[in-house]
Amino acid sequence: MGCCTSKQDTSEIDRNVLADFLNNQENLRAIWKQFNKNDDDVLDRNEFDKLLFTALQIFCQERDPDNPPPSREAMEPFVEKLRNELAPRVDTNGDGVISFEEFKTFGEYLKKEYEKLQKQG
């Protein structure tokens, strides 16, 4: 993060990259790079939570475009619930972090859920 990049700017960039992936304008590797903030080749819990929060924001805006994206504080219970449901399925070796290979499963899940949401609307 550069000296002049605010937290707000970063969140918006995160949403844009993830939205591009969901709309087939970006590949899974781009999301990986965007959310693996420390470039350590795994997503830790904080990075995964940030990704889940960002996905939930996008899904909420897709469902109700007239409202601003919900805050992290408002979404925290949903992020926690989703993490508890998804982490065991995504972190297949149970080491507490998500490798890129494991991340592919999450990418497929996100696309399927986004497609379901679009069909509902």
JSON list of C-alpha atoms in Angstrom, two decimals:
[
{"chain": "A", "resi": 1, "resn": "MET", "atom": "CA", "xyz": [0.00, 0.00, 0.00]},
{"chain": "A", "resi": 2, "resn": "GLY", "atom": "CA", "xyz": [1.41, 3.36, -0.98]},
{"chain": "A", "resi": 3, "resn": "CYS", "atom": "CA", "xyz": [1.65, 6.42, 1.21]},
{"chain": "A", "resi": 4, "resn": "CYS", "atom": "CA", "xyz": [-1.40, 8.02, -0.31]},
{"chain": "A", "resi": 5, "resn": "THR", "atom": "CA", "xyz": [-3.78, 5.05, -0.44]},
{"chain": "A", "resi": 6, "resn": "SER", "atom": "CA", "xyz": [-6.58, 5.19, 2.11]},
{"chain": "A", "resi": 7, "resn": "LYS", "atom": "CA", "xyz": [-8.44, 2.27, 3.62]},
{"chain": "A", "resi": 8, "resn": "GLN", "atom": "CA", "xyz": [-11.51, 3.37, 1.64]},
{"chain": "A", "resi": 9, "resn": "ASP", "atom": "CA", "xyz": [-9.56, 3.25, -1.63]},
{"chain": "A", "resi": 10, "resn": "THR", "atom": "CA", "xyz": [-8.30, -0.25, -0.83]},
{"chain": "A", "resi": 11, "resn": "SER", "atom": "CA", "xyz": [-11.81, -1.52, -0.06]},
{"chain": "A", "resi": 12, "resn": "GLU", "atom": "CA", "xyz": [-13.10, -0.10, -3.31]},
{"chain": "A", "resi": 13, "resn": "ILE", "atom": "CA", "xyz": [-10.26, -1.70, -5.27]},
{"chain": "A", "resi": 14, "resn": "ASP", "atom": "CA", "xyz": [-10.96, -5.02, -3.51]},
{"chain": "A", "resi": 15, "resn": "ARG", "atom": "CA", "xyz": [-14.63, -4.79, -4.52]},
{"chain": "A", "resi": 16, "resn": "ASN", "atom": "CA", "xyz": [-13.79, -3.88, -8.11]},
{"chain": "A", "resi": 17, "resn": "VAL", "atom": "CA", "xyz": [-11.36, -6.77, -8.55]},
{"chain": "A", "resi": 18, "resn": "LEU", "atom": "CA", "xyz": [-13.79, -9.26, -7.04]},
{"chain": "A", "resi": 19, "resn": "ALA", "atom": "CA", "xyz": [-16.72, -7.88, -9.05]},
{"chain": "A", "resi": 20, "resn": "ASP", "atom": "CA", "xyz": [-14.66, -8.21, -12.23]},
{"chain": "A", "resi": 21, "resn": "PHE", "atom": "CA", "xyz": [-13.97, -11.86, -11.38]},
{"chain": "A", "resi": 22, "resn": "LEU", "atom": "CA", "xyz": [-17.65, -12.54, -10.73]},
{"chain": "A", "resi": 23, "resn": "ASN", "atom": "CA", "xyz": [-18.51, -10.96, -14.08]},
{"chain": "A", "resi": 24, "resn": "ASN", "atom": "CA", "xyz": [-15.85, -13.00, -15.92]},
{"chain": "A", "resi": 25, "resn": "GLN", "atom": "CA", "xyz": [-13.65, -9.97, -16.56]},
{"chain": "A", "resi": 26, "resn": "GLU", "atom": "CA", "xyz": [-10.83, -11.09, -14.28]},
{"chain": "A", "resi": 27, "resn": "ASN", "atom": "CA", "xyz": [-9.26, -14.43, -13.37]},
{"chain": "A", "resi": 28, "resn": "LEU", "atom": "CA", "xyz": [-8.90, -16.16, -10.02]},
{"chain": "A", "resi": 29, "resn": "ARG", "atom": "CA", "xyz": [-5.21, -15.28, -9.78]},
{"chain": "A", "resi": 30, "resn": "ALA", "atom": "CA", "xyz": [-6.10, -11.56, -9.74]},
{"chain": "A", "resi": 31, "resn": "ILE", "atom": "CA", "xyz": [-8.34, -12.06, -6.70]},
{"chain": "A", "resi": 32, "resn": "TRP", "atom": "CA", "xyz": [-5.62, -14.09, -5.04]},
{"chain": "A", "resi": 33, "resn": "LYS", "atom": "CA", "xyz": [-3.09, -11.31, -5.56]},
{"chain": "A", "resi": 34, "resn": "GLN", "atom": "CA", "xyz": [-5.53, -8.65, -4.38]},
{"chain": "A", "resi": 35, "resn": "PHE", "atom": "CA", "xyz": [-6.44, -10.37, -1.11]},
{"chain": "A", "resi": 36, "resn": "ASN", "atom": "CA", "xyz": [-3.11, -12.03, -0.27]},
{"chain": "A", "resi": 37, "resn": "LYS", "atom": "CA", "xyz": [-1.92, -8.72, 1.14]},
{"chain": "A", "resi": 38, "resn": "ASN", "atom": "CA", "xyz": [1.42, -9.95, 2.49]},
{"chain": "A", "resi": 39, "resn": "ASP", "atom": "CA", "xyz": [2.34, -12.05, -0.60]},
{"chain": "A", "resi": 40, "resn": "ASP", "atom": "CA", "xyz": [3.07, -15.15, 1.49]},
{"chain": "A", "resi": 41, "resn": "ASP", "atom": "CA", "xyz": [1.37, -17.59, -0.93]},
{"chain": "A", "resi": 42, "resn": "VAL", "atom": "CA", "xyz": [-1.45, -18.40, 1.51]},
{"chain": "A", "resi": 43, "resn": "LEU", "atom": "CA", "xyz": [-4.58, -16.62, 2.70]},
{"chain": "A", "resi": 44, "resn": "ASP", "atom": "CA", "xyz": [-4.67, -16.38, 6.47]},
{"chain": "A", "resi": 45, "resn": "ARG", "atom": "CA", "xyz": [-7.84, -15.89, 8.48]},
{"chain": "A", "resi": 46, "resn": "ASN", "atom": "CA", "xyz": [-7.77, -12.08, 8.28]},
{"chain": "A", "resi": 47, "resn": "GLU", "atom": "CA", "xyz": [-7.24, -12.14, 4.51]},
{"chain": "A", "resi": 48, "resn": "PHE", "atom": "CA", "xyz": [-9.99, -14.73, 4.04]},
{"chain": "A", "resi": 49, "resn": "ASP", "atom": "CA", "xyz": [-12.35, -12.72, 6.26]},
{"chain": "A", "resi": 50, "resn": "LYS", "atom": "CA", "xyz": [-11.65, -9.59, 4.18]},
{"chain": "A", "resi": 51, "resn": "LEU", "atom": "CA", "xyz": [-12.47, -11.54, 1.03]},
{"chain": "A", "resi": 52, "resn": "LEU", "atom": "CA", "xyz": [-15.70, -12.89, 2.55]},
{"chain": "A", "resi": 53, "resn": "PHE", "atom": "CA", "xyz": [-16.71, -9.40, 3.67]},
{"chain": "A", "resi": 54, "resn": "THR", "atom": "CA", "xyz": [-16.01, -7.98, 0.22]},
{"chain": "A", "resi": 55, "resn": "ALA", "atom": "CA", "xyz": [-18.03, -10.75, -1.44]},
{"chain": "A", "resi": 56, "resn": "LEU", "atom": "CA", "xyz": [-20.94, -10.13, 0.93]},
{"chain": "A", "resi": 57, "resn": "GLN", "atom": "CA", "xyz": [-20.82, -6.41, 0.12]},
{"chain": "A", "resi": 58, "resn": "ILE", "atom": "CA", "xyz": [-21.02, -7.17, -3.60]},
{"chain": "A", "resi": 59, "resn": "PHE", "atom": "CA", "xyz": [-23.86, -9.63, -3.11]},
{"chain": "A", "resi": 60, "resn": "CYS", "atom": "CA", "xyz": [-25.79, -7.10, -0.98]},
{"chain": "A", "resi": 61, "resn": "GLN", "atom": "CA", "xyz": [-25.35, -4.39, -3.60]},
{"chain": "A", "resi": 62, "resn": "GLU", "atom": "CA", "xyz": [-26.40, -6.77, -6.36]},
{"chain": "A", "resi": 63, "resn": "ARG", "atom": "CA", "xyz": [-29.57, -7.52, -4.42]},
{"chain": "A", "resi": 64, "resn": "ASP", "atom": "CA", "xyz": [-30.26, -3.88, -3.49]},
{"chain": "A", "resi": 65, "resn": "PRO", "atom": "CA", "xyz": [-28.24, -1.46, -5.67]},
{"chain": "A", "resi": 66, "resn": "ASP", "atom": "CA", "xyz": [-29.87, 1.64, -4.16]},
{"chain": "A", "resi": 67, "resn": "ASN", "atom": "CA", "xyz": [-28.26, 1.11, -0.76]},
{"chain": "A", "resi": 68, "resn": "PRO", "atom": "CA", "xyz": [-24.58, 1.69, 0.04]},
{"chain": "A", "resi": 69, "resn": "PRO", "atom": "CA", "xyz": [-22.48, -1.38, 0.82]},
{"chain": "A", "resi": 70, "resn": "PRO", "atom": "CA", "xyz": [-22.86, -2.52, 4.45]},
{"chain": "A", "resi": 71, "resn": "SER", "atom": "CA", "xyz": [-20.10, -1.76, 6.96]},
{"chain": "A", "resi": 72, "resn": "ARG", "atom": "CA", "xyz": [-17.64, -4.34, 8.22]},
{"chain": "A", "resi": 73, "resn": "GLU", "atom": "CA", "xyz": [-19.09, -4.04, 11.71]},
{"chain": "A", "resi": 74, "resn": "ALA", "atom": "CA", "xyz": [-22.63, -4.74, 10.45]},
{"chain": "A", "resi": 75, "resn": "MET", "atom": "CA", "xyz": [-21.43, -7.72, 8.41]},
{"chain": "A", "resi": 76, "resn": "GLU", "atom": "CA", "xyz": [-19.13, -9.28, 11.03]},
{"chain": "A", "resi": 77, "resn": "PRO", "atom": "CA", "xyz": [-21.67, -11.91, 12.26]},
{"chain": "A", "resi": 78, "resn": "PHE", "atom": "CA", "xyz": [-22.29, -12.98, 8.66]},
{"chain": "A", "resi": 79, "resn": "VAL", "atom": "CA", "xyz": [-18.57, -13.10, 7.85]},
{"chain": "A", "resi": 80, "resn": "GLU", "atom": "CA", "xyz": [-17.96, -15.27, 10.90]},
{"chain": "A", "resi": 81, "resn": "LYS", "atom": "CA", "xyz": [-20.83, -17.64, 10.04]},
{"chain": "A", "resi": 82, "resn": "LEU", "atom": "CA", "xyz": [-19.68, -17.95, 6.44]},
{"chain": "A", "resi": 83, "resn": "ARG", "atom": "CA", "xyz": [-16.05, -18.52, 7.47]},
{"chain": "A", "resi": 84, "resn": "ASN", "atom": "CA", "xyz": [-17.09, -21.25, 9.90]},
{"chain": "A", "resi": 85, "resn": "GLU", "atom": "CA", "xyz": [-19.09, -22.96, 7.14]},
{"chain": "A", "resi": 86, "resn": "LEU", "atom": "CA", "xyz": [-16.58, -22.56, 4.32]},
{"chain": "A", "resi": 87, "resn": "ALA", "atom": "CA", "xyz": [-13.14, -22.83, 5.93]},
{"chain": "A", "resi": 88, "resn": "PRO", "atom": "CA", "xyz": [-13.34, -26.59, 6.55]},
{"chain": "A", "resi": 89, "resn": "ARG", "atom": "CA", "xyz": [-14.37, -27.18, 2.93]},
{"chain": "A", "resi": 90, "resn": "VAL", "atom": "CA", "xyz": [-11.77, -24.83, 1.46]},
{"chain": "A", "resi": 91, "resn": "ASP", "atom": "CA", "xyz": [-8.83, -25.49, 3.82]},
{"chain": "A", "resi": 92, "resn": "THR", "atom": "CA", "xyz": [-8.75, -29.16, 2.87]},
{"chain": "A", "resi": 93, "resn": "ASN", "atom": "CA", "xyz": [-5.47, -29.98, 4.62]},
{"chain": "A", "resi": 94, "resn": "GLY", "atom": "CA", "xyz": [-6.58, -28.26, 7.84]},
{"chain": "A", "resi": 95, "resn": "ASP", "atom": "CA", "xyz": [-3.44, -26.16, 8.30]},
{"chain": "A", "resi": 96, "resn": "GLY", "atom": "CA", "xyz": [-5.39, -22.99, 9.11]},
{"chain": "A", "resi": 97, "resn": "VAL", "atom": "CA", "xyz": [-4.45, -21.17, 5.90]},
{"chain": "A", "resi": 98, "resn": "ILE", "atom": "CA", "xyz": [-5.64, -21.43, 2.30]},
{"chain": "A", "resi": 99, "resn": "SER", "atom": "CA", "xyz": [-3.25, -22.25, -0.52]},
{"chain": "A", "resi": 100, "resn": "PHE", "atom": "CA", "xyz": [-3.95, -21.22, -4.10]},
{"chain": "A", "resi": 101, "resn": "GLU", "atom": "CA", "xyz": [-4.87, -24.82, -4.95]},
{"chain": "A", "resi": 102, "resn": "GLU", "atom": "CA", "xyz": [-7.42, -24.82, -2.13]},
{"chain": "A", "resi": 103, "resn": "PHE", "atom": "CA", "xyz": [-8.56, -21.35, -3.18]},
{"chain": "A", "resi": 104, "resn": "LYS", "atom": "CA", "xyz": [-9.76, -22.69, -6.54]},
{"chain": "A", "resi": 105, "resn": "THR", "atom": "CA", "xyz": [-12.63, -24.41, -4.70]},
{"chain": "A", "resi": 106, "resn": "PHE", "atom": "CA", "xyz": [-13.65, -21.10, -3.16]},
{"chain": "A", "resi": 107, "resn": "GLY", "atom": "CA", "xyz": [-13.53, -19.38, -6.55]},
{"chain": "A", "resi": 108, "resn": "GLU", "atom": "CA", "xyz": [-15.94, -21.96, -7.97]},
{"chain": "A", "resi": 109, "resn": "TYR", "atom": "CA", "xyz": [-18.22, -21.55, -4.96]},
{"chain": "A", "resi": 110, "resn": "LEU", "atom": "CA", "xyz": [-18.29, -17.75, -5.35]},
{"chain": "A", "resi": 111, "resn": "LYS", "atom": "CA", "xyz": [-19.18, -17.94, -9.03]},
{"chain": "A", "resi": 112, "resn": "LYS", "atom": "CA", "xyz": [-22.01, -20.42, -8.40]},
{"chain": "A", "resi": 113, "resn": "GLU", "atom": "CA", "xyz": [-23.47, -18.30, -5.61]},
{"chain": "A", "resi": 114, "resn": "TYR", "atom": "CA", "xyz": [-23.24, -15.14, -7.71]},
{"chain": "A", "resi": 115, "resn": "GLU", "atom": "CA", "xyz": [-24.98, -16.87, -10.63]},
{"chain": "A", "resi": 116, "resn": "LYS", "atom": "CA", "xyz": [-27.78, -17.99, -8.28]},
{"chain": "A", "resi": 117, "resn": "LEU", "atom": "CA", "xyz": [-28.18, -14.42, -7.02]},
{"chain": "A", "resi": 118, "resn": "GLN", "atom": "CA", "xyz": [-28.40, -13.04, -10.56]},
{"chain": "A", "resi": 119, "resn": "LYS", "atom": "CA", "xyz": [-31.09, -15.58, -11.49]},
{"chain": "A", "resi": 120, "resn": "GLN", "atom": "CA", "xyz": [-33.15, -14.53, -8.46]},
{"chain": "A", "resi": 121, "resn": "GLY", "atom": "CA", "xyz": [-33.04, -10.87, -9.47]}
]
